[in-house]
CSV table of N, CA and C in Angstrom, one decimal:
chain,number,residue,atom,x,y,z
A,489,MET,N,149.4,-58.7,6.0
A,489,MET,CA,150.1,-58.1,7.2
A,489,MET,C,149.7,-58.6,8.7
A,490,LEU,N,150.1,-58.7,9.6
A,490,LEU,CA,149.9,-59.6,11.4
A,490,LEU,C,149.6,-58.2,11.6
A,491,ILE,N,148.2,-58.2,12.3
A,491,ILE,CA,147.8,-57.0,13.0
A,491,ILE,C,147.8,-58.0,14.4
A,492,THR,N,147.7,-56.7,15.7
A,492,THR,CA,147.3,-56.9,16.8
A,492,THR,C,146.1,-56.4,17.2
A,493,ILE,N,145.3,-56.4,17.7
A,493,ILE,CA,143.5,-55.8,18.2
A,493,ILE,C,143.1,-56.4,19.3
A,494,ASN,N,143.4,-55.4,20.6
A,494,ASN,CA,142.4,-56.1,21.7
A,494,ASN,C,141.0,-55.9,21.6
A,495,LEU,N,140.6,-56.5,21.0
A,495,LEU,CA,138.9,-56.3,20.6
A,495,LEU,C,138.0,-57.2,21.7
A,496,ASN,N,136.9,-56.2,22.3
A,496,ASN,CA,136.6,-56.6,23.4
A,496,ASN,C,137.1,-57.1,24.9
A,497,GLY,N,138.3,-57.2,25.4
A,497,GLY,CA,139.4,-57.1,25.9
A,497,GLY,C,139.9,-58.1,25.9
A,498,LYS,N,139.5,-58.9,24.1
A,498,LYS,CA,140.6,-60.5,23.9
A,498,LYS,C,141.8,-59.9,23.0
A,499,LYS,N,142.8,-60.2,23.1
A,499,LYS,CA,143.9,-60.0,22.1
A,499,LYS,C,143.8,-60.8,21.0
A,500,ILE,N,143.4,-60.3,19.8
A,500,ILE,CA,143.0,-61.2,18.3
A,500,ILE,C,145.0,-60.1,17.6
A,501,VAL,N,145.1,-61.2,17.0
A,501,VAL,CA,146.4,-61.5,16.4
A,501,VAL,C,146.1,-62.5,14.9
A,502,ASP,N,145.9,-61.8,13.5
A,502,ASP,CA,145.6,-62.1,12.5
A,502,ASP,C,146.5,-61.4,10.9
A,503,ASP,N,146.2,-62.3,10.2
A,503,ASP,CA,147.1,-62.1,9.2
A,503,ASP,C,146.2,-61.3,8.5
A,504,VAL,N,145.8,-59.9,7.8
A,504,VAL,CA,145.4,-58.9,6.8
A,504,VAL,C,145.2,-58.5,5.8
A,505,SER,N,144.4,-58.0,4.5
A,505,SER,CA,145.1,-57.3,4.1
A,505,SER,C,145.4,-56.0,4.3
A,506,ALA,N,146.0,-55.7,3.6
A,506,ALA,CA,146.4,-53.9,3.6
A,506,ALA,C,145.0,-53.0,2.7
A,507,ASP,N,144.0,-53.8,2.8
A,507,ASP,CA,143.4,-52.7,2.2
A,507,ASP,C,141.8,-52.8,3.4
A,508,THR,N,141.9,-53.9,4.4
A,508,THR,CA,140.8,-54.5,4.7
A,508,THR,C,140.7,-53.5,6.1
A,509,LEU,N,139.4,-53.3,6.0
A,509,LEU,CA,138.8,-52.1,6.6
A,509,LEU,C,138.5,-53.0,8.2
A,510,LEU,N,138.4,-52.0,9.4
A,510,LEU,CA,137.8,-52.1,10.5
A,510,LEU,C,136.5,-52.8,10.7
A,511,ILE,N,136.1,-52.6,10.1
A,511,ILE,CA,134.6,-53.0,10.2
A,511,ILE,C,134.7,-54.6,9.5
A,512,ASP,N,135.1,-54.9,8.8
A,512,ASP,CA,135.2,-56.6,8.8
A,512,ASP,C,136.0,-57.1,9.5
A,513,PHE,N,136.7,-56.4,9.8
A,513,PHE,CA,138.1,-57.6,10.8
A,513,PHE,C,136.8,-57.8,12.1
A,514,VAL,N,136.6,-56.5,13.0
A,514,VAL,CA,135.6,-56.9,14.0
A,514,VAL,C,134.6,-57.9,13.5
A,515,ARG,N,133.5,-57.9,12.2
A,515,ARG,CA,132.4,-58.8,12.1
A,515,ARG,C,133.3,-59.9,11.9
A,516,ALA,N,134.1,-60.0,11.1
A,516,ALA,CA,135.2,-61.7,11.0
A,516,ALA,C,135.2,-62.2,12.6
A,517,HIS,N,135.1,-61.2,13.5
A,517,HIS,CA,135.9,-61.6,14.8
A,517,HIS,C,134.9,-61.6,15.0
A,518,GLY,N,133.4,-62.2,15.3
A,518,GLY,CA,131.8,-62.4,15.6
A,518,GLY,C,131.5,-61.2,15.9
A,519,CYS,N,131.5,-60.2,15.9
A,519,CYS,CA,131.4,-59.4,15.8
A,519,CYS,C,130.1,-58.1,14.9
A,520,LYS,N,128.9,-59.0,15.1
A,520,LYS,CA,127.9,-58.9,14.4
A,520,LYS,C,127.1,-57.4,14.6
A,521,SER,N,127.4,-56.7,15.7
A,521,SER,CA,126.4,-56.0,16.1
A,521,SER,C,126.8,-54.3,15.2
A,522,VAL,N,128.3,-54.6,14.9
A,522,VAL,CA,129.0,-53.9,14.1
A,522,VAL,C,128.3,-53.5,12.2
A,523,LYS,N,127.6,-52.4,11.5
A,523,LYS,CA,127.0,-53.5,10.8
A,523,LYS,C,127.1,-51.5,9.7
A,524,ARG,N,127.2,-52.7,8.3
A,524,ARG,CA,127.0,-51.5,7.2
A,524,ARG,C,125.8,-50.9,7.5
A,525,GLY,N,126.0,-49.2,6.6
A,525,GLY,CA,124.5,-48.3,6.5
A,525,GLY,C,125.2,-47.9,4.8
A,526,CYS,N,126.0,-47.2,4.6
A,526,CYS,CA,126.0,-46.1,3.6
A,526,CYS,C,127.3,-46.3,3.0
A,527,GLU,N,128.9,-46.9,4.3
A,527,GLU,CA,130.0,-46.7,3.7
A,527,GLU,C,130.4,-45.6,3.4
A,528,THR,N,130.3,-44.5,3.7
A,528,THR,CA,130.7,-43.4,3.4
A,528,THR,C,130.9,-42.5,4.9
A,529,ALA,N,130.5,-43.1,6.2
A,529,ALA,CA,131.4,-42.5,7.2
A,529,ALA,C,129.8,-41.2,7.1
A,530,ASN,N,129.0,-41.4,7.2
A,530,ASN,CA,127.6,-41.0,7.2
A,530,ASN,C,126.6,-41.0,8.4
A,531,CYS,N,126.4,-42.5,8.9
A,531,CYS,CA,125.6,-42.9,8.9
A,531,CYS,C,125.3,-43.4,10.1
A,532,GLY,N,126.5,-44.0,11.3
A,532,GLY,CA,127.0,-44.0,12.3
A,532,GLY,C,126.7,-45.5,13.0
A,533,LEU,N,126.4,-46.5,11.6
A,533,LEU,CA,125.9,-48.0,12.6
A,533,LEU,C,127.1,-48.5,12.3
A,534,CYS,N,128.0,-48.2,12.1
A,534,CYS,CA,129.7,-49.4,12.3
A,534,CYS,C,130.1,-48.3,13.7
A,535,THR,N,129.7,-47.4,14.6
A,535,THR,CA,130.7,-47.3,15.1
A,535,THR,C,131.4,-47.7,16.2
A,536,VAL,N,132.3,-48.2,16.9
A,536,VAL,CA,133.0,-48.3,17.6
A,536,VAL,C,133.7,-47.5,18.0
A,537,PHE,N,134.0,-47.9,19.8
A,537,PHE,CA,135.0,-47.7,20.4
A,537,PHE,C,137.2,-47.7,19.8
A,538,MET,N,137.9,-47.1,20.0
A,538,MET,CA,138.8,-47.6,20.0
A,538,MET,C,139.4,-46.7,20.4
A,539,ASP,N,140.1,-47.2,21.7
A,539,ASP,CA,140.6,-46.8,23.2
A,539,ASP,C,140.0,-45.7,23.8
A,540,GLU,N,139.5,-46.6,23.6
A,540,GLU,CA,137.5,-45.5,24.1
A,540,GLU,C,137.1,-44.4,23.6
A,541,LYS,N,137.7,-44.3,22.3
A,541,LYS,CA,136.7,-43.0,21.7
A,541,LYS,C,136.1,-43.8,20.7
A,542,PRO,N,134.7,-43.0,20.2
A,542,PRO,CA,133.5,-43.3,19.1
A,542,PRO,C,135.0,-43.2,17.5
A,543,ILE,N,134.1,-43.8,16.3
A,543,ILE,CA,135.3,-44.1,15.5
A,543,ILE,C,134.0,-44.6,14.5
A,544,LEU,N,134.6,-45.0,13.3
A,544,LEU,CA,133.7,-44.8,12.0
A,544,LEU,C,134.3,-46.0,11.9
A,545,SER,N,134.4,-47.5,11.9
A,545,SER,CA,134.7,-48.4,11.7
A,545,SER,C,135.3,-48.6,10.1
A,546,CYS,N,134.0,-48.2,9.6
A,546,CYS,CA,133.6,-48.3,7.8
A,546,CYS,C,134.5,-47.5,6.6
A,547,SER,N,135.6,-45.9,8.0
A,547,SER,CA,136.5,-45.4,7.2
A,547,SER,C,137.5,-46.1,7.9
A,548,MET,N,138.5,-47.1,8.2
A,548,MET,CA,139.5,-47.0,9.1
A,548,MET,C,140.2,-48.1,8.8
A,549,LEU,N,141.0,-48.1,8.3
A,549,LEU,CA,142.1,-50.0,8.1
A,549,LEU,C,142.0,-50.3,9.4
A,550,ALA,N,142.1,-51.6,9.3
A,550,ALA,CA,142.1,-52.6,9.9
A,550,ALA,C,143.7,-52.5,11.1
A,551,ALA,N,144.7,-52.2,9.6
A,551,ALA,CA,146.2,-52.0,10.5
A,551,ALA,C,146.2,-50.9,11.5
A,552,ARG,N,145.5,-50.1,10.9
A,552,ARG,CA,145.3,-48.2,12.0
A,552,ARG,C,144.9,-49.1,12.7
A,553,ALA,N,144.4,-50.0,13.2
A,553,ALA,CA,144.0,-49.8,14.6
A,553,ALA,C,145.2,-51.0,15.5
A,554,SER,N,145.4,-51.5,14.9
A,554,SER,CA,146.9,-52.4,15.3
A,554,SER,C,147.3,-51.8,16.9
A,555,GLY,N,147.6,-52.6,18.0
A,555,GLY,CA,148.3,-51.9,18.7
A,555,GLY,C,147.2,-51.4,19.3
A,556,HIS,N,145.9,-51.2,19.3
A,556,HIS,CA,144.9,-50.1,20.3
A,556,HIS,C,144.1,-51.5,20.2
A,557,SER,N,143.4,-50.7,21.5
A,557,SER,CA,142.2,-51.0,21.6
A,557,SER,C,140.5,-51.1,21.1
A,558,VAL,N,139.7,-52.6,21.0
A,558,VAL,CA,138.6,-52.2,19.7
A,558,VAL,C,137.7,-52.6,20.7
A,559,THR,N,136.6,-51.7,21.0
A,559,THR,CA,135.3,-52.3,21.4
A,559,THR,C,133.9,-52.1,20.9
A,560,THR,N,133.2,-52.8,21.0
A,560,THR,CA,131.9,-53.4,20.2
A,560,THR,C,130.6,-53.2,21.0
A,561,LEU,N,129.8,-53.3,20.7
A,561,LEU,CA,128.5,-53.3,21.5
A,561,LEU,C,128.6,-55.1,21.8
A,562,GLU,N,129.1,-55.9,21.6
A,562,GLU,CA,129.5,-57.6,22.5
A,562,GLU,C,130.2,-56.4,23.5
A,563,GLY,N,131.2,-56.4,23.6
A,563,GLY,CA,132.0,-55.4,24.9
A,563,GLY,C,131.0,-54.9,25.9
A,564,LEU,N,130.0,-54.4,25.8
A,564,LEU,CA,129.8,-53.6,26.3
A,564,LEU,C,127.7,-53.9,26.9
A,565,GLN,N,127.7,-55.3,27.1
A,565,GLN,CA,126.6,-55.5,27.0
A,565,GLN,C,125.7,-55.6,28.7
A,566,ASP,N,126.6,-55.4,29.4
A,566,ASP,CA,126.0,-54.4,31.0
A,566,ASP,C,125.6,-53.6,30.7
A,567,GLU,N,126.2,-52.3,30.0
A,567,GLU,CA,125.8,-50.7,30.4
A,567,GLU,C,124.9,-50.7,28.7
A,568,ALA,N,125.3,-51.5,27.8
A,568,ALA,CA,124.3,-50.9,27.1
A,568,ALA,C,123.2,-51.7,27.3
A,569,ALA,N,122.3,-53.0,27.7
A,569,ALA,CA,121.4,-53.2,27.9
A,569,ALA,C,120.2,-52.7,29.4
A,570,GLU,N,120.8,-51.6,30.0
A,570,GLU,CA,120.3,-50.6,31.1
A,570,GLU,C,119.9,-49.6,29.8
A,571,PHE,N,120.9,-49.2,29.6
A,571,PHE,CA,120.2,-47.9,28.5
A,571,PHE,C,119.3,-48.0,27.6
A,572,GLY,N,119.7,-49.6,26.5
A,572,GLY,CA,118.7,-49.2,26.1
A,572,GLY,C,117.4,-50.1,26.0
A,573,ALA,N,117.1,-50.5,26.9
A,573,ALA,CA,115.2,-50.6,27.6
A,573,ALA,C,114.9,-49.0,27.7
A,574,PHE,N,115.5,-48.2,28.2
A,574,PHE,CA,114.7,-46.9,27.7
A,574,PHE,C,114.4,-46.4,26.2
A,575,ILE,N,115.4,-47.1,24.9
A,575,ILE,CA,114.9,-46.8,24.2
A,575,ILE,C,113.9,-47.8,23.7
A,576,ALA,N,114.2,-49.2,23.6
A,576,ALA,CA,112.5,-49.4,23.5
A,576,ALA,C,111.6,-49.9,24.6
A,577,ASP,N,110.7,-48.7,25.3
A,577,ASP,CA,110.0,-48.4,25.6
A,577,ASP,C,109.4,-47.2,25.0
A,578,GLN,N,110.6,-46.6,24.2
A,578,GLN,CA,109.6,-45.6,23.5
A,578,GLN,C,108.8,-46.1,22.1
A,579,GLY,N,109.7,-46.8,21.8
A,579,GLY,CA,108.8,-47.9,21.0
A,579,GLY,C,110.5,-47.1,19.3
A,580,ALA,N,111.6,-47.1,20.3
A,580,ALA,CA,112.5,-45.9,19.1
A,580,ALA,C,113.5,-47.3,18.2
A,581,GLU,N,112.7,-49.1,18.6
A,581,GLU,CA,113.3,-49.5,17.8
A,581,GLU,C,112.7,-50.8,16.8
A,582,GLN,N,111.6,-49.7,16.0
A,582,GLN,CA,111.0,-50.6,14.9
A,582,GLN,C,111.7,-51.7,14.4
A,583,CYS,N,112.7,-51.3,13.8
A,583,CYS,CA,113.3,-52.9,13.4
A,583,CYS,C,114.3,-53.1,13.6
A,584,GLY,N,115.4,-51.7,14.8
A,584,GLY,CA,116.5,-52.3,15.2
A,584,GLY,C,118.0,-52.7,14.5
A,585,PHE,N,117.8,-51.6,12.9
A,585,PHE,CA,119.0,-52.0,12.4
A,585,PHE,C,120.3,-50.9,12.6
A,586,CYS,N,119.2,-49.4,13.4
A,586,CYS,CA,120.4,-48.4,13.5
A,586,CYS,C,120.7,-49.0,15.4
A,587,ASN,N,119.9,-49.7,16.3
A,587,ASN,CA,120.5,-49.8,17.6
A,587,ASN,C,122.0,-50.1,18.0
A,588,PRO,N,122.3,-51.0,17.8
A,588,PRO,CA,124.2,-51.3,18.2
A,588,PRO,C,125.2,-49.1,17.3
A,589,GLY,N,124.5,-49.1,16.1
A,589,GLY,CA,125.8,-47.7,16.5
A,589,GLY,C,125.0,-46.6,17.5
A,590,PHE,N,123.2,-46.2,17.8
A,590,PHE,CA,123.4,-45.3,18.1
A,590,PHE,C,123.0,-45.5,19.8
A,591,ILE,N,123.2,-46.8,20.1
A,591,ILE,CA,123.8,-47.1,21.5
A,591,ILE,C,125.2,-47.1,21.5
A,592,MET,N,125.9,-47.1,20.8
A,592,MET,CA,127.3,-47.1,21.4
A,592,MET,C,127.8,-44.8,20.8
A,593,ASN,N,127.2,-44.5,20.2
A,593,ASN,CA,127.1,-43.6,20.3
A,593,ASN,C,126.2,-42.6,21.1
A,594,ALA,N,125.4,-42.5,22.4
A,594,ALA,CA,124.7,-42.9,22.9
A,594,ALA,C,125.7,-42.9,24.4
A,595,LEU,N,126.4,-43.7,24.7
A,595,LEU,CA,127.3,-44.5,25.4
A,595,LEU,C,128.3,-43.2,25.9
A,596,ALA,N,129.3,-43.0,23.8
A,596,ALA,CA,129.8,-42.4,24.8
A,596,ALA,C,129.7,-40.3,24.6
A,597,LEU,N,128.6,-40.1,24.3
A,597,LEU,CA,128.4,-39.1,24.9
A,597,LEU,C,128.0,-38.9,26.4
A,598,PHE,N,127.7,-40.1,26.6
A,598,PHE,CA,127.1,-39.7,28.3
A,598,PHE,C,128.4,-40.3,29.3
A,599,ARG,N,129.5,-41.1,28.2
A,599,ARG,CA,131.1,-41.1,29.1
A,599,ARG,C,131.5,-39.4,28.7
A,600,GLU,N,131.5,-38.9,27.7
A,600,GLU,CA,132.3,-37.3,27.6
A,600,GLU,C,130.7,-36.2,28.6
A,601,LYS,N,130.2,-36.5,28.8
A,601,LYS,CA,129.0,-35.8,29.7
A,601,LYS,C,127.9,-36.2,30.4
A,602,GLU,N,128.2,-36.1,31.2
A,602,GLU,CA,127.7,-37.3,32.0
A,602,GLU,C,125.4,-36.8,31.7
A,603,TYR,N,125.2,-35.8,31.8
A,603,TYR,CA,123.8,-35.6,32.4
A,603,TYR,C,123.9,-34.2,31.3
A,604,PRO,N,123.2,-34.1,29.4
A,604,PRO,CA,123.7,-33.6,28.4
A,604,PRO,C,122.3,-32.8,28.2
A,605,THR,N,122.2,-31.5,27.7
A,605,THR,CA,121.3,-31.1,27.2
A,605,THR,C,120.8,-31.8,26.4
A,606,GLU,N,119.2,-31.6,25.9
A,606,GLU,CA,118.5,-32.2,25.0
A,606,GLU,C,119.1,-31.7,23.6
A,607,GLU,N,119.6,-30.6,24.0
A,607,GLU,CA,120.7,-30.0,22.7
A,607,GLU,C,121.5,-30.7,22.0
A,608,GLU,N,122.9,-30.6,23.0
A,608,GLU,CA,123.7,-31.5,23.3
A,608,GLU,C,123.0,-33.3,22.9
A,609,ILE,N,122.6,-33.0,23.1
A,609,ILE,CA,122.3,-34.8,22.6
A,609,ILE,C,121.6,-35.1,21.2
A,610,LYS,N,120.8,-34.1,20.6
A,610,LYS,CA,120.2,-34.0,19.2
A,610,LYS,C,121.9,-33.7,18.4
A,611,GLU,N,122.8,-33.1,18.4
A,611,GLU,CA,123.8,-32.7,17.8
A,611,GLU,C,125.5,-33.7,17.9
A,612,TYR,N,125.3,-34.3,18.8
A,612,TYR,CA,126.4,-35.2,19.5
A,612,TYR,C,125.7,-36.9,18.3
A,613,LEU,N,123.8,-36.9,18.2
A,613,LEU,CA,123.6,-37.9,18.0
A,613,LEU,C,123.4,-37.5,15.9
A,614,ALA,N,123.6,-37.0,15.7
A,614,ALA,CA,123.2,-36.4,14.4
A,614,ALA,C,123.5,-36.8,13.7
A,615,GLY,N,124.7,-37.4,13.9
A,615,GLY,CA,125.9,-38.9,12.1
A,615,GLY,C,125.5,-38.9,12.7
A,616,ASN,N,124.1,-39.9,13.6
A,616,ASN,CA,123.1,-41.7,13.4
A,616,ASN,C,122.0,-41.7,12.8
A,617,LEU,N,122.0,-42.8,11.9
A,617,LEU,CA,120.6,-43.0,10.7
A,617,LEU,C,119.8,-43.5,11.5
A,618,CYS,N,118.4,-43.0,10.9
A,618,CYS,CA,117.8,-44.4,12.0
A,618,CYS,C,116.5,-43.7,10.3
A,619,ARG,N,115.8,-45.2,9.8
A,619,ARG,CA,115.2,-44.6,8.5
A,619,ARG,C,113.8,-44.8,9.5
A,620,CYS,N,113.4,-45.8,10.3
A,620,CYS,CA,112.1,-46.7,10.9
A,620,CYS,C,111.5,-45.3,10.9
A,621,THR,N,112.0,-44.5,12.0
A,621,THR,CA,111.4,-43.4,13.2
A,621,THR,C,112.1,-41.2,12.7
A,622,GLY,N,111.4,-40.7,13.3
A,622,GLY,CA,112.0,-39.3,13.0
A,622,GLY,C,113.0,-39.0,14.4
A,623,TYR,N,113.3,-39.8,15.0
A,623,TYR,CA,114.2,-39.4,16.2
A,623,TYR,C,114.2,-39.4,17.4
A,624,GLU,N,112.3,-38.7,17.6
A,624,GLU,CA,111.8,-38.7,18.7
A,624,GLU,C,111.9,-39.3,19.4
A,625,GLY,N,111.7,-41.3,18.9
A,625,GLY,CA,111.7,-42.5,20.1
A,625,GLY,C,112.6,-42.4,20.7
A,626,GLN,N,113.9,-41.8,20.3
A,626,GLN,CA,114.8,-42.0,20.5
A,626,GLN,C,116.0,-40.8,21.6
A,627,LEU,N,115.1,-39.8,21.1
A,627,LEU,CA,115.6,-39.0,22.3
A,627,LEU,C,114.8,-38.9,23.2
A,628,ARG,N,113.3,-39.4,23.5
A,628,ARG,CA,112.6,-39.5,25.0
A,628,ARG,C,112.8,-40.8,26.0
A,629,GLY,N,114.1,-41.5,24.6
A,629,GLY,CA,114.3,-42.6,25.7
A,629,GLY,C,115.3,-42.1,26.1
A,630,ILE,N,116.4,-41.4,26.0
A,630,ILE,CA,117.6,-40.6,26.3
A,630,ILE,C,117.2,-39.5,27.3
A,631,LEU,N,116.5,-39.0,27.2
A,631,LEU,CA,116.0,-38.5,28.1
A,631,LEU,C,115.3,-38.7,29.5
A,632,ALA,N,114.6,-39.8,29.3
A,632,ALA,CA,113.9,-41.2,30.1
A,632,ALA,C,114.8,-42.1,31.3
A,633,PHE,N,116.3,-42.1,29.8
A,633,PHE,CA,117.8,-42.5,31.0
A,633,PHE,C,117.5,-41.8,31.6
A,634,LEU,N,117.8,-40.2,31.3
A,634,LEU,CA,118.6,-39.9,31.6
A,634,LEU,C,118.0,-38.7,33.2
A,635,ALA,N,116.6,-39.2,33.0
A,635,ALA,CA,115.7,-39.1,34.4
A,635,ALA,C,115.6,-40.1,35.6
A,636,TRP,N,115.8,-41.2,34.7
A,636,TRP,CA,115.9,-43.0,35.8
A,636,TRP,C,117.8,-42.0,36.9
A,637,LYS,N,118.2,-42.2,35.4
A,637,LYS,CA,119.1,-42.1,36.0
A,637,LYS,C,119.7,-41.6,37.6
A,638,LYS,N,119.5,-40.4,37.6
A,638,LYS,CA,119.3,-39.1,37.8
A,638,LYS,C,118.7,-38.8,39.7
A,639,GLN,N,117.6,-39.8,39.5
A,639,GLN,CA,116.6,-40.2,40.3
A,639,GLN,C,117.3,-41.8,40.9
A,640,LYS,N,117.7,-42.8,40.7
A,640,LYS,CA,118.6,-43.3,41.3
A,640,LYS,C,120.1,-43.1,42.2
A,641,GLU,N,120.5,-41.8,41.3
A,641,GLU,CA,121.7,-41.7,41.6
A,641,GLU,C,121.0,-40.6,43.9
A,642,GLU,N,120.4,-40.2,43.1
A,642,GLU,CA,119.9,-39.8,44.5
A,642,GLU,C,118.9,-40.1,45.6
A,643,GLY,N,118.4,-41.3,45.0
A,643,GLY,CA,118.1,-42.8,46.4
A,643,GLY,C,116.5,-43.0,46.0
A,644,LYS,N,116.1,-42.4,44.7
A,644,LYS,CA,114.9,-42.1,44.5
A,644,LYS,C,114.2,-43.0,44.0
A,645,ALA,N,115.4,-43.5,42.8
A,645,ALA,CA,114.3,-44.9,42.4
A,645,ALA,C,114.6,-46.6,43.0
């Protein structure tokens, strides 16, 4: 089946089988940040944006994404690098396996709520799996990023 997906700003036309998952499609097209974790839509490692909304690519057929825009971490490098540094500063990326999905979901949160509360952050990111840390480092990193962002906007950073 022939599908067309705008992947990270580039039009991709490909012939895929009807059962091809979106995760396999994006990885086949060089987006290695999208990872397989649980394959049950429970860990957040496969998060991508489809039409600017976060989705789990392990539970969507590539054919359903045809005609849509799909963005992976590779397509958000500048935005991700700025935020990712705060996660790294807190030592919250011990093995780094969960980082792409975690960063994608955090960026989605920031787009939805410019300055979320700590409780909103915890709730929004509850579906992300990290086997190395207790999520406290990620939470500290997010809070530090938000504080820095606010200072920057006020002209103090």
